Tab-separated table of C-alpha atoms in Angstrom:
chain	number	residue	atom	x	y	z
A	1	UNK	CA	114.318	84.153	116.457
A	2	UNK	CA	114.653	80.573	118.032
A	3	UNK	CA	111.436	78.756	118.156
A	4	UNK	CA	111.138	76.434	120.970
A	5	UNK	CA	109.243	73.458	121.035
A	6	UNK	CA	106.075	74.350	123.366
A	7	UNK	CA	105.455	77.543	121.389
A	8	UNK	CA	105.393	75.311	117.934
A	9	UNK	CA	103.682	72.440	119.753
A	10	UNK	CA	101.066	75.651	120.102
A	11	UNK	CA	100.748	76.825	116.752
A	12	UNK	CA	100.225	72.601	115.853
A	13	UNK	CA	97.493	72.753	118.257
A	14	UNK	CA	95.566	75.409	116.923
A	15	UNK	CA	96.351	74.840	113.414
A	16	UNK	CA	94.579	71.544	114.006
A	17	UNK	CA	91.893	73.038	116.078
A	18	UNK	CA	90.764	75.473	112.940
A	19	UNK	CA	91.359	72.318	110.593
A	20	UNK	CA	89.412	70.025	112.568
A	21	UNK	CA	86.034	72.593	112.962
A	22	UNK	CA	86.423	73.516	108.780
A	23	UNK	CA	86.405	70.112	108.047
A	24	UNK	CA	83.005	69.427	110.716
A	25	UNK	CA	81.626	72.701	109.174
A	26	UNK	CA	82.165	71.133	105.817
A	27	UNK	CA	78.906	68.714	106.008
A	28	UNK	CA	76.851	71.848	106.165
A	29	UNK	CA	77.566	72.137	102.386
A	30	UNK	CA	76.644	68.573	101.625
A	31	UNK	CA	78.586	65.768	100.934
A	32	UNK	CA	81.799	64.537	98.997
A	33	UNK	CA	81.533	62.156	95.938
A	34	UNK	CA	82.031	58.971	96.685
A	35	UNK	CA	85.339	59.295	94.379
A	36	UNK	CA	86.975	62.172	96.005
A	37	UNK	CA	86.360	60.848	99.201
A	38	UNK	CA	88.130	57.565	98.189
A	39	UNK	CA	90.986	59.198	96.739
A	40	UNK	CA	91.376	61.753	99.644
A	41	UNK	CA	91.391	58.716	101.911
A	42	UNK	CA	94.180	57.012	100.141
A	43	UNK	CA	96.232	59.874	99.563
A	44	UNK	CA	95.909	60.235	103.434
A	45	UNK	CA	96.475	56.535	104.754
A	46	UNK	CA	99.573	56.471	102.220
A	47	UNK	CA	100.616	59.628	104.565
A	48	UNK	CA	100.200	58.192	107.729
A	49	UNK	CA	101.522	55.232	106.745
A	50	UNK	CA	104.756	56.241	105.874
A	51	UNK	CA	104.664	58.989	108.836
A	52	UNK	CA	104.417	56.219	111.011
A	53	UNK	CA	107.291	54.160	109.965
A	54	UNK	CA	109.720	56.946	108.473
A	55	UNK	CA	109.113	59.409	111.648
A	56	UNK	CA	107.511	57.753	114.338
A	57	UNK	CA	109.759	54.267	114.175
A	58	UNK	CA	113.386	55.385	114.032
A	59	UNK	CA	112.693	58.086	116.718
A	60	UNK	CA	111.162	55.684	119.121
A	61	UNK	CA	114.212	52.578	118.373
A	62	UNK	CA	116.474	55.875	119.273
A	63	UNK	CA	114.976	56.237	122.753
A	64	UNK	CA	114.511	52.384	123.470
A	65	UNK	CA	117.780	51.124	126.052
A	66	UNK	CA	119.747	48.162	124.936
A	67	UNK	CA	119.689	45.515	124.267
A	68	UNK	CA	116.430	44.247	123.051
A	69	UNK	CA	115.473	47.243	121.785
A	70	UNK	CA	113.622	46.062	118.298
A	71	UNK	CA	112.109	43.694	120.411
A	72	UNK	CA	110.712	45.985	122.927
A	73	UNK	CA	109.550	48.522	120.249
A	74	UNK	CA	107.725	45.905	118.389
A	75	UNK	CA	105.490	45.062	121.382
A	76	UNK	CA	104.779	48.320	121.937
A	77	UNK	CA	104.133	48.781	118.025
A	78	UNK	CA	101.791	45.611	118.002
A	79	UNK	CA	100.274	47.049	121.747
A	80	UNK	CA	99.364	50.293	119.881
A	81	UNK	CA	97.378	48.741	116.714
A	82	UNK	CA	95.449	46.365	119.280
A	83	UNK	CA	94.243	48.794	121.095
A	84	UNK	CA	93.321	50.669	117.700
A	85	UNK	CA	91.507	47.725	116.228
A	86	UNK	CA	89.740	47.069	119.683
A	87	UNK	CA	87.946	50.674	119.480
A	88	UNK	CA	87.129	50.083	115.874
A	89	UNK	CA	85.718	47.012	117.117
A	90	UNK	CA	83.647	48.279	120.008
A	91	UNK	CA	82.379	51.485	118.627
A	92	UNK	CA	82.986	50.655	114.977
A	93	UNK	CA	83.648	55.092	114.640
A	94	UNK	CA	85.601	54.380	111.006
A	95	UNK	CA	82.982	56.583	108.798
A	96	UNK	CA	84.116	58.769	106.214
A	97	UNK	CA	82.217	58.393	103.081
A	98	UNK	CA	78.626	60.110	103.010
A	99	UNK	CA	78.254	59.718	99.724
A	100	UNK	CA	74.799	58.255	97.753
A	101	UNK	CA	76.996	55.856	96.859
A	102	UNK	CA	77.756	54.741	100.146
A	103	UNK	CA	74.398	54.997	101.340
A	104	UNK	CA	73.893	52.121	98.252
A	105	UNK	CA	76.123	50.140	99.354
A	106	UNK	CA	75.275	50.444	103.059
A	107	UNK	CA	73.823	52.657	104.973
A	108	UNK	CA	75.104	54.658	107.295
A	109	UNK	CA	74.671	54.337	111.026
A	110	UNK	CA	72.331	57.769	111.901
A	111	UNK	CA	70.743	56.309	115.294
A	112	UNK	CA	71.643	57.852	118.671
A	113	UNK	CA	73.095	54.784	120.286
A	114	UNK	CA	75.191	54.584	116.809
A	115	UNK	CA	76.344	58.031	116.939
A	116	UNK	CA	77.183	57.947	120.773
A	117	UNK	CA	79.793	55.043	119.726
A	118	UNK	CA	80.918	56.982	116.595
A	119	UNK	CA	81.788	60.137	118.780
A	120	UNK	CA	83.526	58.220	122.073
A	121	UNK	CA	85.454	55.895	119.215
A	122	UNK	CA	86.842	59.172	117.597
A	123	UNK	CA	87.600	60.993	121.142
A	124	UNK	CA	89.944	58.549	121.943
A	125	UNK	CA	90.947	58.486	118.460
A	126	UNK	CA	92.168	61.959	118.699
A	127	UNK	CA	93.409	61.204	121.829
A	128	UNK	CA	95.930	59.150	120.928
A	129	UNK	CA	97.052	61.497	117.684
A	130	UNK	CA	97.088	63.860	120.232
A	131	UNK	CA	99.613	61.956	122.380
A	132	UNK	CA	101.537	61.000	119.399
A	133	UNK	CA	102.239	64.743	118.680
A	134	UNK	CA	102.881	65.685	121.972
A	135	UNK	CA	105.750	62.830	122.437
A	136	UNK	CA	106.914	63.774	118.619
A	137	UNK	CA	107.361	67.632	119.676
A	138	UNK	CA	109.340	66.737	122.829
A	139	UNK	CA	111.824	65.067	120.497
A	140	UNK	CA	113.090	68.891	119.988
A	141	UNK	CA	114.402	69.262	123.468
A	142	UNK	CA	116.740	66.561	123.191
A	143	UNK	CA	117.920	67.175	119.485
A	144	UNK	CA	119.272	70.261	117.532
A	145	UNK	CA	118.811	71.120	113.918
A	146	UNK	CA	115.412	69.897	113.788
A	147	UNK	CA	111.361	71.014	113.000
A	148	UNK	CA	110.019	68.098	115.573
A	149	UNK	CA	106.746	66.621	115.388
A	150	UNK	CA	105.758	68.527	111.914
A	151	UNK	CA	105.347	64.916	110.177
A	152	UNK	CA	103.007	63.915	112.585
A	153	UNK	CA	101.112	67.369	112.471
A	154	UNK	CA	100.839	67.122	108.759
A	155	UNK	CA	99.209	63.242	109.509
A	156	UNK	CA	96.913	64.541	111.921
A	157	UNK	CA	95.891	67.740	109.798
A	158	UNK	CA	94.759	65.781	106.788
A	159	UNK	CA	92.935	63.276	108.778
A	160	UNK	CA	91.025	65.588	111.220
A	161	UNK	CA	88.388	67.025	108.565
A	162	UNK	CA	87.738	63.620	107.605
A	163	UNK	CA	87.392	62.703	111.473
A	164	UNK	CA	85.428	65.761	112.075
A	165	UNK	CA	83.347	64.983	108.971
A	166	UNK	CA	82.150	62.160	109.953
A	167	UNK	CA	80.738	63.401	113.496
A	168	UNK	CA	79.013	66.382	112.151
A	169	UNK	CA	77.692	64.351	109.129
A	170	UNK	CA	76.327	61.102	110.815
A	171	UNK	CA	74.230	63.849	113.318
A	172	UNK	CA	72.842	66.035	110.083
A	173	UNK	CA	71.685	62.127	108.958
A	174	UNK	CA	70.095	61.991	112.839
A	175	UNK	CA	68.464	65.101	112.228
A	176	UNK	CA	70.331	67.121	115.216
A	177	UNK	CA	69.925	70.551	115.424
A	178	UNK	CA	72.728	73.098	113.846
A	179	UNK	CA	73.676	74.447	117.250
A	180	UNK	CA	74.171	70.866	118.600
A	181	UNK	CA	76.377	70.089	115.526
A	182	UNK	CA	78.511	73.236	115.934
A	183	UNK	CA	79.275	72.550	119.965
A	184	UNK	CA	79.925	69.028	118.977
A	185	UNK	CA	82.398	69.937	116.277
A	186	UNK	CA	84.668	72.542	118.177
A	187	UNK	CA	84.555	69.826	121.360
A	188	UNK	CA	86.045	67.511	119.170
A	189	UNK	CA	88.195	69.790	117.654
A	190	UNK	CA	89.700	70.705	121.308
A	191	UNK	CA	90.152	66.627	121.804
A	192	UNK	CA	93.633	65.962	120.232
A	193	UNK	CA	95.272	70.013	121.178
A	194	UNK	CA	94.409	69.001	124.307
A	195	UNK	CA	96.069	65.629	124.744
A	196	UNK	CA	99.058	67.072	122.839
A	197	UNK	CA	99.888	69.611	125.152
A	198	UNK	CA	99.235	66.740	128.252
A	199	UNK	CA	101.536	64.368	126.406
A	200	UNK	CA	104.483	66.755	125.495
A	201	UNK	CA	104.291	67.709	129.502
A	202	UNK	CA	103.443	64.265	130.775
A	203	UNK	CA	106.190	62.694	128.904
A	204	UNK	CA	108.483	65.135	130.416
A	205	UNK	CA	107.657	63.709	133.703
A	206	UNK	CA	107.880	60.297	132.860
A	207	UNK	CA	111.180	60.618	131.183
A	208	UNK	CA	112.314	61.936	134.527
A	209	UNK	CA	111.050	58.766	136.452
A	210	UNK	CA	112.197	55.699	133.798
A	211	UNK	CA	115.013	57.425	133.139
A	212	UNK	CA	114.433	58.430	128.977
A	213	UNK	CA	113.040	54.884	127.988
A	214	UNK	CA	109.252	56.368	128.331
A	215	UNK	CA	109.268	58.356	125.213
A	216	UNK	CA	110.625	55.670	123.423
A	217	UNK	CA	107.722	53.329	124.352
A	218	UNK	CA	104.957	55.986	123.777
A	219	UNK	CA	106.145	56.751	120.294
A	220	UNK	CA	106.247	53.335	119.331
A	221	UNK	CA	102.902	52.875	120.768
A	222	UNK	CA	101.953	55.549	118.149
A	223	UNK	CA	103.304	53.690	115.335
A	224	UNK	CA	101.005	50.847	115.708
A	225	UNK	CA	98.167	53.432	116.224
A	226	UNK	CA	99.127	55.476	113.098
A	227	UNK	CA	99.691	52.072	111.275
A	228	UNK	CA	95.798	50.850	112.005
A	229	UNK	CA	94.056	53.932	111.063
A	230	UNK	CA	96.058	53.946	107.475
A	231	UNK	CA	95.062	50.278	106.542
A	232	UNK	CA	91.673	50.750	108.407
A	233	UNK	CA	91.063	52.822	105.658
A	234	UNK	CA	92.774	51.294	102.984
A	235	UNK	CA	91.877	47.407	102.959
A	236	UNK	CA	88.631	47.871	102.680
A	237	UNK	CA	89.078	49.418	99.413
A	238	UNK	CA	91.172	46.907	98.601
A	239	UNK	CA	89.014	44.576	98.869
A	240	UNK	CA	85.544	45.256	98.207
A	241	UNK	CA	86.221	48.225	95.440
A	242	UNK	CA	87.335	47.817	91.705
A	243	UNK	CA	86.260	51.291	90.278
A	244	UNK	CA	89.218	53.186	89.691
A	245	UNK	CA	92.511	50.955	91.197
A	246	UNK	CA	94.910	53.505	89.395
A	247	UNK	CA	93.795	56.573	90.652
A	248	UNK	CA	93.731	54.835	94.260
A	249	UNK	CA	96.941	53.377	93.732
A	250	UNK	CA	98.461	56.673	92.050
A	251	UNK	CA	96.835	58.370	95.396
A	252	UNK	CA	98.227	56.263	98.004
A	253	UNK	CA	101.268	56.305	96.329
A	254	UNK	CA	102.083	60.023	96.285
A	255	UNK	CA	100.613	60.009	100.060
A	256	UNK	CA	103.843	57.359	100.697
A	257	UNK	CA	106.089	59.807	98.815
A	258	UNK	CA	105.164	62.728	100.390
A	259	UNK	CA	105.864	61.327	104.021
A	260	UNK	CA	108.758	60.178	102.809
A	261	UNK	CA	110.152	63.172	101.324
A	262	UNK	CA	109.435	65.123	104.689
A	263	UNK	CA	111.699	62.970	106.680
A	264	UNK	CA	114.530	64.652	105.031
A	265	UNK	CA	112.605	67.999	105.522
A	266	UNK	CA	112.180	67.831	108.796
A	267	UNK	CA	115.528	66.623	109.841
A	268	UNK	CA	117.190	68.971	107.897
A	269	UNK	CA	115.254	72.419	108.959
A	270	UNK	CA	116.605	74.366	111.720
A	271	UNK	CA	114.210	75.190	114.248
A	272	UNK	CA	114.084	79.027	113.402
C-alpha cells in the first residue's frame, strides 16, 4: 500500500511528539555525565550537519529558477543562520549539559526571567525544524521513488530530547513543580508537529502563488538554520574543551557518515 506524504508527514509528527516528551521526562531521572552528553551532542551536530547540506541543499538549488540560482540559495542559506544566531543571542536557549561538571564550569541559568528566554528561544527553535520538515515532506508530491523528509526527521528526532531536556531540566534547577514540568514538556513537544503540518500545507499555497520558487527558498532557509544549531553546539567544544578530542571527533564523525549514508537511503526507497 502507497504511502502518501501527509499520512508519513503524520507518523513524523508523532514520532517526534513521543521523542520530544521521553527526552523532557528524562530529567526526572537525573542528569547525563558530562561525557555522554558531549559525545551525544557531537554525534548529533555531525548529523545535522551533513542533513543540512546532503538533503536540505541540493533539494532547495532544485527548486530555485534560473539563473542565479546558487546565488539566491546562498542568501537565503546565510538569512536562515542569522536569524538562528540572533535567537541564540537574545534568549541565549542553547543548554544541554546538566552535568556537575557543567555546573563547575558555569552555572546554569535556573531564574524565571532565564527560563522564560530558554523556553520562547526553543519554541521558535522547533518552529523552524518544524517548517523544515514540513517543506522536506512536500518534496514527495513532486518526486517519485522517494521516502521525503526522513533525513530531516531523523535530525529533528535526535535533537528534540536534548531540546526537551533542557526545558524540563533548567525548571527542576528552579524548583517548579512536577505537574508544571509535565504540561511544559508535552507543549513543547506539540511545537515543531505543529509547524510541520502548517508548513507542508502553507508551502502548498505558496508554491501556487510564486509559481514553485517558494519551496526552494524555505528549504534553503533551513539549511542555514540546521547549519547554526550543529556548530552552536560544536565550537564551543572546540574551543574551550580538551578532555577526550578522539572520542568527540570519532562522534561527530560517524554523525557526518550517517547523514551521509541516508542520502542514498532515502533517494533510493520507494515510498511503500
Amino acid at each position: 500500500m502507497n504511502v502518501s506524504p501527509p499520512v508519513l508527514l503524520a507518523i513524523y509528527c508523532g514520532t517526534i511528539f513521543i521523542v520530544s516528551v521521553v527526552g523532557g521526562r528524562l530529567s526526572e531521572h537525573g542528569a547525563m555525565t558530562h561525557m555522554r552528553t558531549q559525545l551525544v551532542m557531537s554525534l548529533v551536530a555531525g548529523f545535522i550537519l551533513g542533513v543540512a547540506l546532503f538533503h536540505l541543499l541540493p533539494h532547495s538549488l532544485e527548486r530555485i529558477p534560473e539563473p542565479g540560482a546558487v546565488n539566491a540559495a546562498m542568501l537565503a542559506v546565510v538569512a536562515g543562520m542569522i536569524a538562528m544566531v540572533v535567537l541564540l543571542r537574545v534568549f541565549q536557549f542553547h543548554q544541554h549539559d546538566f552535568s556537575e561538571e557543567a555546573d563547575v564550569q558555569g552555572p546554569t541559568r535556573s531564574n524565571g526571567r532565564g527560563l522564560a528566554g530558554v523556553a520562547l528561544g526553543l519554541s521558535l527553535h522547533a518552529v523552524t525544524e518544524g517548517i523544515a520538515l514540513g517543506a522536506s515532506v512536500r518534496i514527495g508530491l513532486t518526486e517519485a521513488g522517494m521516502l521525503p523528509g526522513l533525513g530531516v526527521c531523523l535530525a529533528i528526532l535526535l535533537h528534540k530530547p536534548l531540546d526537551a531536556f533542557s526545558i524540563t531540566g533548567m525548571m527542576k534547577h528552579a524548583g517548579k513543580a512536577r505537574g508544571a514540568r509535565l504540561a511544559a514538556n508535552v507543549a513543547y513537544a506539540l511545537i515543531c508537529p505543529l509547524a510541520a503540518l502548517a508548513s507542508y500545507f502553507g508551502a502548498g499555497l505558496l508554491d501556487a502563488v510564486a509559481e514553485g520558487p517558494a519551496l526552494g527558498y524555505g528549504l534553503a532557509f533551513a539549511v542555514g538554520v540546521f547549519l547554526c544549531i550543529s556548530l552552536s553546539d560544536l565550537l564551543p567544544e572546540v574551543h574551550f574543551h580538551r578532555h577526550d578530542r578522539g572520542k568527540l571527533l570519532l562522534a561527530l564523525l560517524t554523525g557526518v557518515a550517517l547523514a551521509y549514508a541516508l542520502y542514498f537511503v532515502e533517494a533510493m526507497a520507494p515510498a511503500h
